[in-house]
mmCIF file of C-alpha atoms in Angstrom:
data_model
loop_
_atom_site.group_PDB
_atom_site.id
_atom_site.type_symbol
_atom_site.label_atom_id
_atom_site.label_comp_id
_atom_site.label_asym_id
_atom_site.label_seq_id
_atom_site.Cartn_x
_atom_site.Cartn_y
_atom_site.Cartn_z
ATOM 1 C CA MET S 1 22.670 -0.724 2.913
ATOM 2 C CA ASN S 2 24.610 -0.314 -0.336
ATOM 3 C CA ARG S 3 23.098 0.445 -3.726
ATOM 4 C CA ARG S 4 22.983 -3.203 -4.803
ATOM 5 C CA MET S 5 21.039 -4.228 -1.711
ATOM 6 C CA VAL S 6 18.602 -1.342 -2.116
ATOM 7 C CA LEU S 7 17.995 -2.508 -5.695
ATOM 8 C CA ILE S 8 17.345 -6.117 -4.625
ATOM 9 C CA LEU S 9 14.992 -5.068 -1.853
ATOM 10 C CA SER S 10 13.189 -2.647 -4.188
ATOM 11 C CA LEU S 11 12.654 -5.453 -6.702
ATOM 12 C CA THR S 12 11.247 -7.657 -3.941
ATOM 13 C CA CYS S 13 8.852 -4.897 -2.943
ATOM 14 C CA ALA S 14 7.779 -4.515 -6.564
ATOM 15 C CA VAL S 15 6.964 -8.193 -6.976
ATOM 16 C CA ALA S 16 5.214 -8.543 -3.619
ATOM 17 C CA VAL S 17 3.092 -5.422 -4.006
ATOM 18 C CA GLY S 18 2.277 -6.223 -7.620
ATOM 19 C CA ASN S 19 0.421 -9.333 -6.475
ATOM 20 C CA LEU S 20 -2.119 -7.089 -4.747
ATOM 21 C CA TYR S 21 -2.903 -4.968 -7.760
ATOM 22 C CA PHE S 22 -2.803 -7.054 -10.909
ATOM 23 C CA PRO S 23 -6.265 -8.613 -10.260
ATOM 24 C CA GLN S 24 -7.805 -5.130 -10.491
ATOM 25 C CA ALA S 25 -7.165 -5.020 -14.241
ATOM 26 C CA ILE S 26 -8.666 -8.435 -15.028
ATOM 27 C CA VAL S 27 -11.894 -8.414 -13.016
ATOM 28 C CA PRO S 28 -14.005 -8.293 -16.218
ATOM 29 C CA LEU S 29 -11.999 -11.194 -17.687
ATOM 30 C CA ILE S 30 -12.481 -13.242 -14.518
ATOM 31 C CA ALA S 31 -16.212 -12.514 -14.642
ATOM 32 C CA ALA S 32 -16.441 -13.690 -18.253
ATOM 33 C CA GLY S 33 -14.250 -16.738 -17.684
ATOM 34 C CA LEU S 34 -16.143 -17.933 -14.613
ATOM 35 C CA HIS S 35 -19.565 -16.909 -15.952
ATOM 36 C CA THR S 36 -20.436 -14.395 -13.255
ATOM 37 C CA SER S 37 -21.013 -10.643 -12.996
ATOM 38 C CA PRO S 38 -18.166 -8.104 -12.697
ATOM 39 C CA ASP S 39 -19.567 -7.010 -9.330
ATOM 40 C CA ALA S 40 -19.316 -10.589 -8.041
ATOM 41 C CA ALA S 41 -15.846 -11.099 -9.549
ATOM 42 C CA SER S 42 -14.569 -7.994 -7.731
ATOM 43 C CA ILE S 43 -14.600 -10.134 -4.558
ATOM 44 C CA VAL S 44 -11.205 -11.387 -5.760
ATOM 45 C CA VAL S 45 -9.717 -7.906 -5.267
ATOM 46 C CA THR S 46 -11.361 -7.483 -1.877
ATOM 47 C CA ALA S 47 -10.284 -10.960 -0.714
ATOM 48 C CA THR S 48 -6.677 -10.213 -1.640
ATOM 49 C CA GLN S 49 -6.693 -6.947 0.290
ATOM 50 C CA VAL S 50 -8.472 -8.436 3.312
ATOM 51 C CA GLY S 51 -5.937 -11.272 3.312
ATOM 52 C CA TYR S 52 -3.109 -8.746 3.071
ATOM 53 C CA THR S 53 -4.491 -6.885 6.074
ATOM 54 C CA ALA S 54 -4.608 -10.152 8.025
ATOM 55 C CA GLY S 55 -1.070 -10.995 6.933
ATOM 56 C CA ILE S 56 0.196 -7.637 8.126
ATOM 57 C CA PHE S 57 -1.430 -8.135 11.509
ATOM 58 C CA LEU S 58 -0.452 -11.796 11.960
ATOM 59 C CA LEU S 59 2.891 -12.123 10.173
ATOM 60 C CA VAL S 60 4.672 -8.750 9.991
ATOM 61 C CA PRO S 61 5.217 -8.605 13.801
ATOM 62 C CA LEU S 62 7.428 -11.655 13.335
ATOM 63 C CA ALA S 63 9.887 -9.346 11.543
ATOM 64 C CA ASP S 64 10.930 -8.264 15.044
ATOM 65 C CA ARG S 65 11.345 -11.886 16.132
ATOM 66 C CA LEU S 66 12.671 -13.990 13.225
ATOM 67 C CA ALA S 67 15.767 -13.729 11.061
ATOM 68 C CA TYR S 68 14.865 -11.712 7.984
ATOM 69 C CA ARG S 69 16.311 -13.895 5.223
ATOM 70 C CA PRO S 70 14.521 -17.206 5.902
ATOM 71 C CA PHE S 71 11.342 -15.331 6.805
ATOM 72 C CA LEU S 72 11.294 -13.523 3.452
ATOM 73 C CA VAL S 73 12.048 -16.711 1.515
ATOM 74 C CA ILE S 74 9.221 -18.634 3.202
ATOM 75 C CA LEU S 75 6.739 -15.821 2.617
ATOM 76 C CA LEU S 76 7.583 -15.609 -1.078
ATOM 77 C CA ALA S 77 7.458 -19.382 -1.518
ATOM 78 C CA LEU S 78 3.962 -19.536 -0.003
ATOM 79 C CA THR S 79 2.858 -16.613 -2.174
ATOM 80 C CA GLY S 80 4.101 -18.364 -5.295
ATOM 81 C CA LEU S 81 2.181 -21.514 -4.450
ATOM 82 C CA GLY S 82 -0.947 -19.464 -3.770
ATOM 83 C CA LEU S 83 -0.658 -17.754 -7.154
ATOM 84 C CA LEU S 84 -0.345 -21.089 -8.941
ATOM 85 C CA ALA S 85 -3.407 -22.377 -7.069
ATOM 86 C CA ALA S 86 -5.384 -19.270 -8.048
ATOM 87 C CA GLY S 87 -4.452 -19.754 -11.686
ATOM 88 C CA CYS S 88 -5.893 -23.272 -11.571
ATOM 89 C CA ALA S 89 -9.051 -22.417 -9.580
ATOM 90 C CA PRO S 90 -12.196 -23.827 -11.267
ATOM 91 C CA THR S 91 -14.712 -21.642 -9.409
ATOM 92 C CA LEU S 92 -14.981 -18.089 -8.110
ATOM 93 C CA ALA S 93 -15.185 -19.339 -4.511
ATOM 94 C CA LEU S 94 -11.884 -21.212 -4.810
ATOM 95 C CA LEU S 95 -10.281 -18.267 -6.593
ATOM 96 C CA ALA S 96 -11.374 -15.956 -3.772
ATOM 97 C CA ALA S 97 -9.945 -18.387 -1.197
ATOM 98 C CA ALA S 98 -6.621 -18.582 -3.041
ATOM 99 C CA SER S 99 -6.614 -14.788 -3.346
ATOM 100 C CA GLY S 100 -6.993 -14.518 0.403
ATOM 101 C CA LEU S 101 -3.971 -16.803 0.857
ATOM 102 C CA ILE S 102 -1.965 -14.705 -1.600
ATOM 103 C CA GLY S 103 -2.873 -11.579 0.342
ATOM 104 C CA VAL S 104 -1.877 -13.099 3.686
ATOM 105 C CA THR S 105 1.591 -14.128 2.510
ATOM 106 C CA THR S 106 2.585 -11.364 0.073
ATOM 107 C CA VAL S 107 3.701 -9.060 2.896
ATOM 108 C CA ALA S 108 7.408 -9.104 2.015
ATOM 109 C CA ALA S 109 7.450 -5.349 1.403
ATOM 110 C CA GLN S 110 6.260 -4.728 4.964
ATOM 111 C CA VAL S 111 9.019 -6.959 6.320
ATOM 112 C CA ILE S 112 11.615 -5.170 4.198
ATOM 113 C CA ALA S 113 10.587 -1.706 5.442
ATOM 114 C CA PRO S 114 11.670 -2.190 9.093
ATOM 115 C CA LEU S 115 14.733 -4.155 7.932
ATOM 116 C CA ALA S 116 15.874 -1.250 5.753
ATOM 117 C CA ALA S 117 14.977 1.384 8.369
ATOM 118 C CA GLY S 118 17.330 -0.288 10.815
ATOM 119 C CA LEU S 119 20.234 -0.372 8.353
ATOM 120 C CA VAL S 120 20.418 3.342 7.502
ATOM 121 C CA ALA S 121 21.075 6.524 9.441
ATOM 122 C CA ALA S 122 18.084 8.611 10.484
ATOM 123 C CA ASP S 123 18.962 11.419 8.062
ATOM 124 C CA ARG S 124 18.833 8.973 5.120
ATOM 125 C CA ARG S 125 15.773 6.988 6.204
ATOM 126 C CA GLY S 126 13.267 9.041 4.232
ATOM 127 C CA ALA S 127 15.311 8.769 1.042
ATOM 128 C CA VAL S 128 15.718 4.988 1.353
ATOM 129 C CA MET S 129 12.022 4.557 2.178
ATOM 130 C CA GLY S 130 11.232 6.620 -0.912
ATOM 131 C CA THR S 131 13.461 4.409 -3.069
ATOM 132 C CA LEU S 132 11.858 1.228 -1.762
ATOM 133 C CA LEU S 133 8.449 2.747 -2.314
ATOM 134 C CA SER S 134 9.450 3.509 -5.895
ATOM 135 C CA GLY S 135 9.975 -0.214 -6.329
ATOM 136 C CA SER S 136 6.533 -0.868 -4.883
ATOM 137 C CA ILE S 137 5.030 1.704 -7.239
ATOM 138 C CA GLY S 138 6.773 0.099 -10.197
ATOM 139 C CA GLY S 139 5.322 -3.257 -9.187
ATOM 140 C CA MET S 140 1.881 -1.759 -8.803
ATOM 141 C CA LEU S 141 1.947 -0.055 -12.200
ATOM 142 C CA LEU S 142 3.571 -2.839 -14.178
ATOM 143 C CA ALA S 143 1.371 -5.460 -12.512
ATOM 144 C CA ARG S 144 -1.790 -3.874 -13.900
ATOM 145 C CA THR S 145 -0.238 -3.494 -17.339
ATOM 146 C CA PHE S 146 1.153 -7.027 -17.239
ATOM 147 C CA SER S 147 -2.129 -8.629 -16.173
ATOM 148 C CA GLY S 148 -4.317 -6.547 -18.463
ATOM 149 C CA THR S 149 -2.193 -7.262 -21.543
ATOM 150 C CA LEU S 150 -1.462 -10.920 -20.782
ATOM 151 C CA GLY S 151 -5.055 -11.526 -19.766
ATOM 152 C CA GLU S 152 -6.342 -10.150 -23.078
ATOM 153 C CA TRP S 153 -3.987 -12.470 -24.986
ATOM 154 C CA LEU S 154 -4.108 -15.698 -22.980
ATOM 155 C CA GLY S 155 -7.023 -15.405 -20.568
ATOM 156 C CA TRP S 156 -7.321 -14.433 -16.912
ATOM 157 C CA ARG S 157 -5.430 -17.483 -15.607
ATOM 158 C CA ALA S 158 -2.166 -16.592 -17.339
ATOM 159 C CA PRO S 159 -1.249 -13.617 -15.094
ATOM 160 C CA TYR S 160 -1.623 -15.762 -11.979
ATOM 161 C CA LEU S 161 0.486 -18.623 -13.349
ATOM 162 C CA VAL S 162 3.267 -16.370 -14.651
ATOM 163 C CA ALA S 163 3.326 -14.339 -11.420
ATOM 164 C CA GLY S 164 3.576 -17.545 -9.399
ATOM 165 C CA MET S 165 6.669 -18.695 -11.285
ATOM 166 C CA VAL S 166 8.303 -15.256 -10.980
ATOM 167 C CA VAL S 167 7.723 -15.149 -7.210
ATOM 168 C CA LEU S 168 9.185 -18.628 -6.717
ATOM 169 C CA LEU S 169 12.247 -17.631 -8.723
ATOM 170 C CA LEU S 170 12.675 -14.502 -6.617
ATOM 171 C CA ALA S 171 12.444 -16.571 -3.425
ATOM 172 C CA ALA S 172 15.426 -18.609 -4.611
ATOM 173 C CA VAL S 173 17.399 -15.436 -5.400
ATOM 174 C CA LEU S 174 16.741 -13.879 -1.991
ATOM 175 C CA GLY S 175 17.929 -17.035 -0.275
ATOM 176 C CA SER S 176 21.467 -16.342 -1.469
ATOM 177 C CA THR S 177 21.612 -12.533 -1.543
ATOM 178 C CA VAL S 178 19.814 -11.034 1.460
ATOM 179 C CA PRO S 179 22.173 -10.527 4.416
ATOM 180 C CA ALA S 180 21.611 -12.705 7.478
ATOM 181 C CA ALA S 181 20.529 -9.809 9.712
ATOM 182 C CA ALA S 182 19.466 -10.734 13.222
ATOM 183 C CA ALA S 183 16.027 -9.843 14.511
ATOM 184 C CA PRO S 184 15.958 -7.001 17.094
ATOM 185 C CA SER S 185 13.613 -8.642 19.619
ATOM 186 C CA ARG S 186 13.184 -11.917 21.503
ATOM 187 C CA GLU S 187 9.654 -11.193 22.672
ATOM 188 C CA PRO S 188 7.193 -14.117 22.404
ATOM 189 C CA TYR S 189 4.757 -14.114 19.508
ATOM 190 C CA ARG S 190 1.757 -13.389 21.730
ATOM 191 C CA THR S 191 3.406 -10.209 22.965
ATOM 192 C CA LEU S 192 4.353 -9.180 19.442
ATOM 193 C CA LEU S 193 0.793 -9.773 18.277
ATOM 194 C CA THR S 194 -0.805 -7.594 20.940
ATOM 195 C CA GLU S 195 1.862 -4.878 20.976
ATOM 196 C CA PRO S 196 0.572 -3.058 17.834
ATOM 197 C CA LEU S 197 -2.757 -2.467 19.591
ATOM 198 C CA ARG S 198 -0.976 -1.067 22.626
ATOM 199 C CA LEU S 199 1.148 1.138 20.402
ATOM 200 C CA LEU S 200 -1.957 2.502 18.699
ATOM 201 C CA ARG S 201 -3.368 3.483 22.080
ATOM 202 C CA ALA S 202 -0.097 4.947 23.354
ATOM 203 C CA GLU S 203 1.311 6.822 20.344
ATOM 204 C CA PRO S 204 -0.695 9.766 18.950
ATOM 205 C CA GLU S 205 1.751 10.215 16.062
ATOM 206 C CA LEU S 206 1.110 6.633 14.998
ATOM 207 C CA ARG S 207 -2.659 7.174 15.125
ATOM 208 C CA ARG S 208 -2.308 10.349 13.103
ATOM 209 C CA SER S 209 -0.405 8.603 10.327
ATOM 210 C CA CYS S 210 -2.951 5.776 10.329
ATOM 211 C CA VAL S 211 -5.869 8.185 9.850
ATOM 212 C CA TYR S 212 -4.119 10.027 7.025
ATOM 213 C CA GLN S 213 -3.089 7.010 5.005
ATOM 214 C CA ALA S 214 -6.125 4.798 5.653
ATOM 215 C CA SER S 215 -8.417 7.559 4.381
ATOM 216 C CA VAL S 216 -6.344 8.236 1.277
ATOM 217 C CA PHE S 217 -5.796 4.562 0.509
ATOM 218 C CA ALA S 218 -9.509 3.822 0.808
ATOM 219 C CA GLY S 219 -10.182 6.367 -1.934
ATOM 220 C CA PHE S 220 -7.275 5.078 -4.000
ATOM 221 C CA SER S 221 -8.562 1.496 -3.816
ATOM 222 C CA ALA S 222 -12.105 2.552 -4.666
ATOM 223 C CA VAL S 223 -10.905 4.360 -7.797
ATOM 224 C CA TRP S 224 -8.727 1.552 -9.130
ATOM 225 C CA THR S 225 -11.246 -1.180 -8.362
ATOM 226 C CA CYS S 226 -14.032 0.694 -10.176
ATOM 227 C CA LEU S 227 -11.843 1.969 -13.005
ATOM 228 C CA ALA S 228 -11.934 -1.398 -14.783
ATOM 229 C CA LEU S 229 -15.738 -1.354 -14.573
ATOM 230 C CA LEU S 230 -15.862 2.172 -16.020
ATOM 231 C CA LEU S 231 -13.451 1.553 -18.890
ATOM 232 C CA THR S 232 -15.036 -1.736 -19.932
ATOM 233 C CA GLY S 233 -18.569 -0.338 -19.535
ATOM 234 C CA PRO S 234 -20.736 1.571 -22.007
ATOM 235 C CA ALA S 235 -19.031 4.953 -21.441
ATOM 236 C CA TYR S 236 -15.765 3.739 -23.013
ATOM 237 C CA GLY S 237 -16.229 0.171 -24.258
ATOM 238 C CA LEU S 238 -12.531 -0.658 -23.885
ATOM 239 C CA GLY S 239 -10.810 -3.898 -22.872
ATOM 240 C CA SER S 240 -8.918 -4.808 -19.716
ATOM 241 C CA GLN S 241 -5.663 -3.855 -21.432
ATOM 242 C CA ALA S 242 -6.753 -0.198 -21.252
ATOM 243 C CA VAL S 243 -6.624 -0.333 -17.453
ATOM 244 C CA GLY S 244 -3.004 -1.465 -17.573
ATOM 245 C CA MET S 245 -2.111 1.207 -20.091
ATOM 246 C CA LEU S 246 -3.722 3.867 -17.919
ATOM 247 C CA ALA S 247 -1.759 2.626 -14.921
ATOM 248 C CA LEU S 248 1.499 3.364 -16.743
ATOM 249 C CA VAL S 249 0.677 7.069 -16.560
ATOM 250 C CA GLY S 250 1.503 6.835 -12.873
ATOM 251 C CA ALA S 251 5.109 5.898 -13.635
ATOM 252 C CA ALA S 252 6.079 9.473 -12.793
ATOM 253 C CA THR S 253 5.485 8.653 -9.144
ATOM 254 C CA MET S 254 8.526 6.365 -9.233
ATOM 255 C CA LEU S 255 10.654 9.482 -9.725
ATOM 256 C CA CYS S 256 8.762 11.672 -7.276
ATOM 257 C CA THR S 257 8.700 9.472 -4.171
ATOM 258 C CA PRO S 258 12.491 9.634 -3.595
ATOM 259 C CA LEU S 259 12.165 13.413 -3.869
ATOM 260 C CA ALA S 260 9.313 13.313 -1.373
ATOM 261 C CA GLY S 261 11.526 11.264 0.942
ATOM 262 C CA ARG S 262 14.308 13.849 0.802
ATOM 263 C CA LEU S 263 11.759 16.602 1.461
ATOM 264 C CA VAL S 264 10.555 14.678 4.523
ATOM 265 C CA ASP S 265 14.166 14.446 5.727
ATOM 266 C CA ARG S 266 14.500 18.240 5.449
ATOM 267 C CA ARG S 267 11.053 19.569 6.401
ATOM 268 C CA GLY S 268 9.391 16.768 8.358
ATOM 269 C CA PRO S 269 6.337 14.724 7.361
ATOM 270 C CA GLY S 270 3.635 17.277 8.298
ATOM 271 C CA PRO S 271 3.982 19.677 5.339
ATOM 272 C CA VAL S 272 4.273 16.757 2.905
ATOM 273 C CA ASN S 273 1.057 15.256 4.317
ATOM 274 C CA LEU S 274 -0.833 18.508 3.799
ATOM 275 C CA VAL S 275 0.259 18.861 0.181
ATOM 276 C CA CYS S 276 -0.667 15.238 -0.488
ATOM 277 C CA LEU S 277 -4.160 15.613 0.971
ATOM 278 C CA LEU S 278 -4.751 18.696 -1.158
ATOM 279 C CA GLY S 279 -3.584 16.651 -4.134
ATOM 280 C CA VAL S 280 -6.165 13.943 -3.379
ATOM 281 C CA LEU S 281 -8.953 16.541 -3.291
ATOM 282 C CA LEU S 282 -7.806 17.938 -6.627
ATOM 283 C CA SER S 283 -7.607 14.453 -8.134
ATOM 284 C CA ALA S 284 -11.224 13.763 -7.164
ATOM 285 C CA VAL S 285 -12.354 16.842 -9.090
ATOM 286 C CA VAL S 286 -10.327 15.887 -12.166
ATOM 287 C CA LEU S 287 -11.408 12.237 -12.064
ATOM 288 C CA ALA S 288 -15.075 13.256 -12.006
ATOM 289 C CA ALA S 289 -14.675 14.633 -15.525
ATOM 290 C CA GLY S 290 -13.847 11.112 -16.681
ATOM 291 C CA ALA S 291 -17.474 10.033 -16.350
ATOM 292 C CA SER S 292 -18.339 11.657 -19.686
ATOM 293 C CA GLY S 293 -16.301 9.195 -21.782
ATOM 294 C CA GLY S 294 -14.472 9.950 -25.006
ATOM 295 C CA ALA S 295 -10.971 11.306 -25.474
ATOM 296 C CA ALA S 296 -11.512 14.201 -23.076
ATOM 297 C CA GLY S 297 -12.814 11.889 -20.384
ATOM 298 C CA PHE S 298 -9.916 9.461 -20.805
ATOM 299 C CA THR S 299 -7.466 12.363 -20.540
ATOM 300 C CA ALA S 300 -9.148 13.434 -17.302
ATOM 301 C CA LEU S 301 -8.820 9.894 -15.963
ATOM 302 C CA ALA S 302 -5.121 9.827 -16.860
ATOM 303 C CA ILE S 303 -4.399 13.143 -15.130
ATOM 304 C CA GLY S 304 -6.596 12.343 -12.142
ATOM 305 C CA THR S 305 -5.085 8.917 -11.498
ATOM 306 C CA LEU S 306 -1.604 10.409 -11.804
ATOM 307 C CA LEU S 307 -2.424 13.024 -9.159
ATOM 308 C CA LEU S 308 -4.019 10.415 -6.913
ATOM 309 C CA ASP S 309 -1.087 7.994 -7.249
ATOM 310 C CA LEU S 310 1.447 10.733 -6.566
ATOM 311 C CA ALA S 311 -0.415 12.019 -3.510
ATOM 312 C CA MET S 312 -0.997 8.570 -2.063
ATOM 313 C CA GLN S 313 2.575 7.351 -2.502
ATOM 314 C CA SER S 314 4.248 10.552 -1.296
ATOM 315 C CA GLY S 315 1.976 10.529 1.733
ATOM 316 C CA MET S 316 3.059 6.955 2.408
ATOM 317 C CA VAL S 317 6.707 8.074 2.542
ATOM 318 C CA ALA S 318 5.885 10.874 4.985
ATOM 319 C CA ASN S 319 3.752 8.700 7.234
ATOM 320 C CA GLN S 320 6.230 5.812 7.393
ATOM 321 C CA ALA S 321 9.051 8.203 8.254
ATOM 322 C CA ARG S 322 6.944 9.549 11.125
ATOM 323 C CA VAL S 323 5.993 6.068 12.319
ATOM 324 C CA PHE S 324 9.516 4.619 12.249
ATOM 325 C CA ALA S 325 10.816 7.537 14.323
ATOM 326 C CA VAL S 326 8.440 6.786 17.217
ATOM 327 C CA ARG S 327 10.205 3.741 18.718
ATOM 328 C CA PRO S 328 13.256 2.452 16.826
ATOM 329 C CA GLU S 329 13.294 -0.838 18.746
ATOM 330 C CA ALA S 330 9.729 -1.713 17.660
ATOM 331 C CA ARG S 331 9.639 -0.775 13.995
ATOM 332 C CA GLY S 332 8.133 -4.087 12.898
ATOM 333 C CA ARG S 333 5.266 -3.739 15.359
ATOM 334 C CA LEU S 334 4.780 -0.072 14.517
ATOM 335 C CA ASN S 335 4.648 -0.958 10.839
ATOM 336 C CA THR S 336 2.161 -3.706 11.652
ATOM 337 C CA ALA S 337 -0.192 -1.271 13.384
ATOM 338 C CA TYR S 338 0.203 1.311 10.634
ATOM 339 C CA MET S 339 -0.181 -0.963 7.616
ATOM 340 C CA THR S 340 -3.047 -2.925 9.173
ATOM 341 C CA CYS S 341 -4.998 0.309 9.477
ATOM 342 C CA VAL S 342 -4.005 1.366 5.959
ATOM 343 C CA TYR S 343 -5.158 -1.854 4.315
ATOM 344 C CA LEU S 344 -8.309 -2.031 6.385
ATOM 345 C CA GLY S 345 -9.035 1.323 4.801
ATOM 346 C CA GLY S 346 -8.117 -0.041 1.366
ATOM 347 C CA SER S 347 -10.318 -3.115 1.762
ATOM 348 C CA ALA S 348 -13.229 -0.981 2.903
ATOM 349 C CA GLY S 349 -12.622 1.398 -0.006
ATOM 350 C CA SER S 350 -12.718 -1.409 -2.590
ATOM 351 C CA TRP S 351 -15.902 -2.881 -1.122
ATOM 352 C CA LEU S 352 -17.634 0.465 -0.712
ATOM 353 C CA GLY S 353 -16.481 1.779 -4.078
ATOM 354 C CA VAL S 354 -18.040 -1.104 -6.034
ATOM 355 C CA ARG S 355 -21.355 -0.627 -4.258
ATOM 356 C CA ILE S 356 -21.369 3.139 -4.734
ATOM 357 C CA TYR S 357 -20.472 2.662 -8.392
ATOM 358 C CA GLY S 358 -23.452 0.335 -8.832
ATOM 359 C CA ARG S 359 -25.822 2.930 -7.376
ATOM 360 C CA ALA S 360 -24.343 6.345 -8.193
ATOM 361 C CA GLY S 361 -21.831 5.615 -10.960
ATOM 362 C CA TRP S 362 -18.393 7.129 -11.343
ATOM 363 C CA TRP S 363 -19.503 10.456 -9.855
ATOM 364 C CA GLY S 364 -20.306 8.687 -6.593
ATOM 365 C CA VAL S 365 -16.829 7.119 -6.448
ATOM 366 C CA CYS S 366 -15.180 10.513 -6.959
ATOM 367 C CA LEU S 367 -17.343 12.032 -4.225
ATOM 368 C CA LEU S 368 -16.206 9.227 -1.898
ATOM 369 C CA VAL S 369 -12.555 10.087 -2.619
ATOM 370 C CA ALA S 370 -13.189 13.760 -1.838
ATOM 371 C CA LEU S 371 -15.019 12.999 1.413
ATOM 372 C CA LEU S 372 -12.231 10.700 2.608
ATOM 373 C CA ALA S 373 -9.580 13.329 1.859
ATOM 374 C CA ALA S 374 -11.653 15.934 3.705
ATOM 375 C CA LEU S 375 -11.806 13.590 6.716
ATOM 376 C CA ALA S 376 -8.021 13.279 6.764
ATOM 377 C CA MET S 377 -7.579 17.042 6.399
ATOM 378 C CA ALA S 378 -9.943 17.638 9.318
ATOM 379 C CA ARG S 379 -7.647 15.447 11.415
ATOM 380 C CA HIS S 380 -4.599 17.295 10.118
ATOM 381 C CA PHE S 381 -5.881 20.682 11.225
ATOM 382 C CA ALA S 382 -7.306 19.472 14.543
ATOM 383 C CA ARG S 383 -5.068 20.163 17.508
ATOM 384 C CA THR S 384 -3.881 17.018 19.278
ATOM 385 C CA PRO S 385 -4.336 17.505 23.052
ATOM 386 C CA VAL S 386 -1.290 15.390 23.903
ATOM 387 C CA ALA S 387 0.909 17.220 21.409
ATOM 388 C CA SER S 388 -0.429 20.606 22.542
ATOM 389 C CA ARG S 389 0.332 19.884 26.186
ATOM 390 C CA ALA S 390 3.804 18.663 25.224
ATOM 391 C CA ARG S 391 4.503 21.878 23.299
ATOM 392 C CA ARG S 392 3.294 24.034 26.217
ATOM 393 C CA SER S 393 5.353 22.120 28.758
ATOM 394 C CA ARG S 394 8.544 22.117 26.674
ATOM 395 C CA PRO S 395 10.850 25.129 27.041
ATOM 396 C CA ALA S 396 11.040 27.346 23.990
ATOM 397 C CA HIS S 397 14.647 26.407 23.314
ATOM 398 C CA ALA S 398 14.083 22.648 23.654
ATOM 399 C CA PRO S 399 14.011 20.577 20.473
ATOM 400 C CA ALA S 400 10.902 18.669 19.460
ATOM 401 C CA PRO S 401 10.877 14.907 20.065
ATOM 402 C CA SER S 402 12.159 12.731 17.250
ATOM 403 C CA GLY S 403 9.530 12.148 14.599
ATOM 404 C CA SER S 404 7.176 14.872 15.850
ATOM 405 C CA THR S 405 5.825 17.538 13.548
ATOM 406 C CA THR S 406 3.578 20.525 13.878
ATOM 407 C CA GLY S 407 0.418 21.308 12.035
ATOM 408 C CA GLY S 408 -1.941 18.430 12.874
#
């Protein structure tokens, strides 16, 4: 895992993750182009995230079974074709169907995570995960800016068509640069598919990470799905490009997640989780001030989204480090269980956020974020019976199991 390979894998994460987020900035443009309401057009975002959840559950376990290089190339090629189909979709129903296909196949980042975790020493895993996550953050931020700006200039179809060509180009590059690493397991697909459910039942540390990140990501998705509706609505009257510009404020998280990874390596994931959950609560308070509109409101939105992005991404580093330490031989399946739960939370957050926004406005969305963070904090401070018994039964001088932390 040299610096060049980390860079290539980070770029792949950026492109793959960006496909999930760029539709958020152009929902109003899709609504206008297909002659429907913004609420109806938001189904494109939800379909992409639901498809992504399905792809994590159905395809990511194969990372423990198939050779990484051809698997990544095939996934990216299918994603590129799905993006081109979405850009040519004549109706909202066909666009939603293509978005679901894009979501299912754009799981390259979740295949790369277990690949990278197996190529580095345990004391560097957090730092490498943080670097890869920085690539994902860059893709997320630039995707919104890219789609918002390009959509304003050339219409909502242009971001899909350009993204499709970029993904196909990247698939060709990966075919000649990614090392031919062997898969760690020869288990049949049926076993790989059911193993994440068994791991969720058997591993309390995995369940803990799932609760933390699914709650936070649900709030994160609700905010960014509804942000386009707020900024293009009567309170601000801005265009879709404003959503992309606001997303660039979160670029600071690209610098902070590697630092969070090194902190996880030194202190463990528990303290990082707690700080991140407190950050989500604070972001909900700041974001609520954005309902008033004007320069002050836009400033509050910028600060609040920055806090939310930073907390969500740093928490992701901490939780993945905890998850990958549970069973090194099953990292693909562990990541499947973890990310399926996370994106189920994200899909639910997008769906619920739009409906709360329609009934209670931006204040309701911010209250949802706060309640979800409070739920995760309640889990953090609750004593885990299994962990408590393990601590009581372990001699005082005995080290804690790998990946375990105190405080939740």
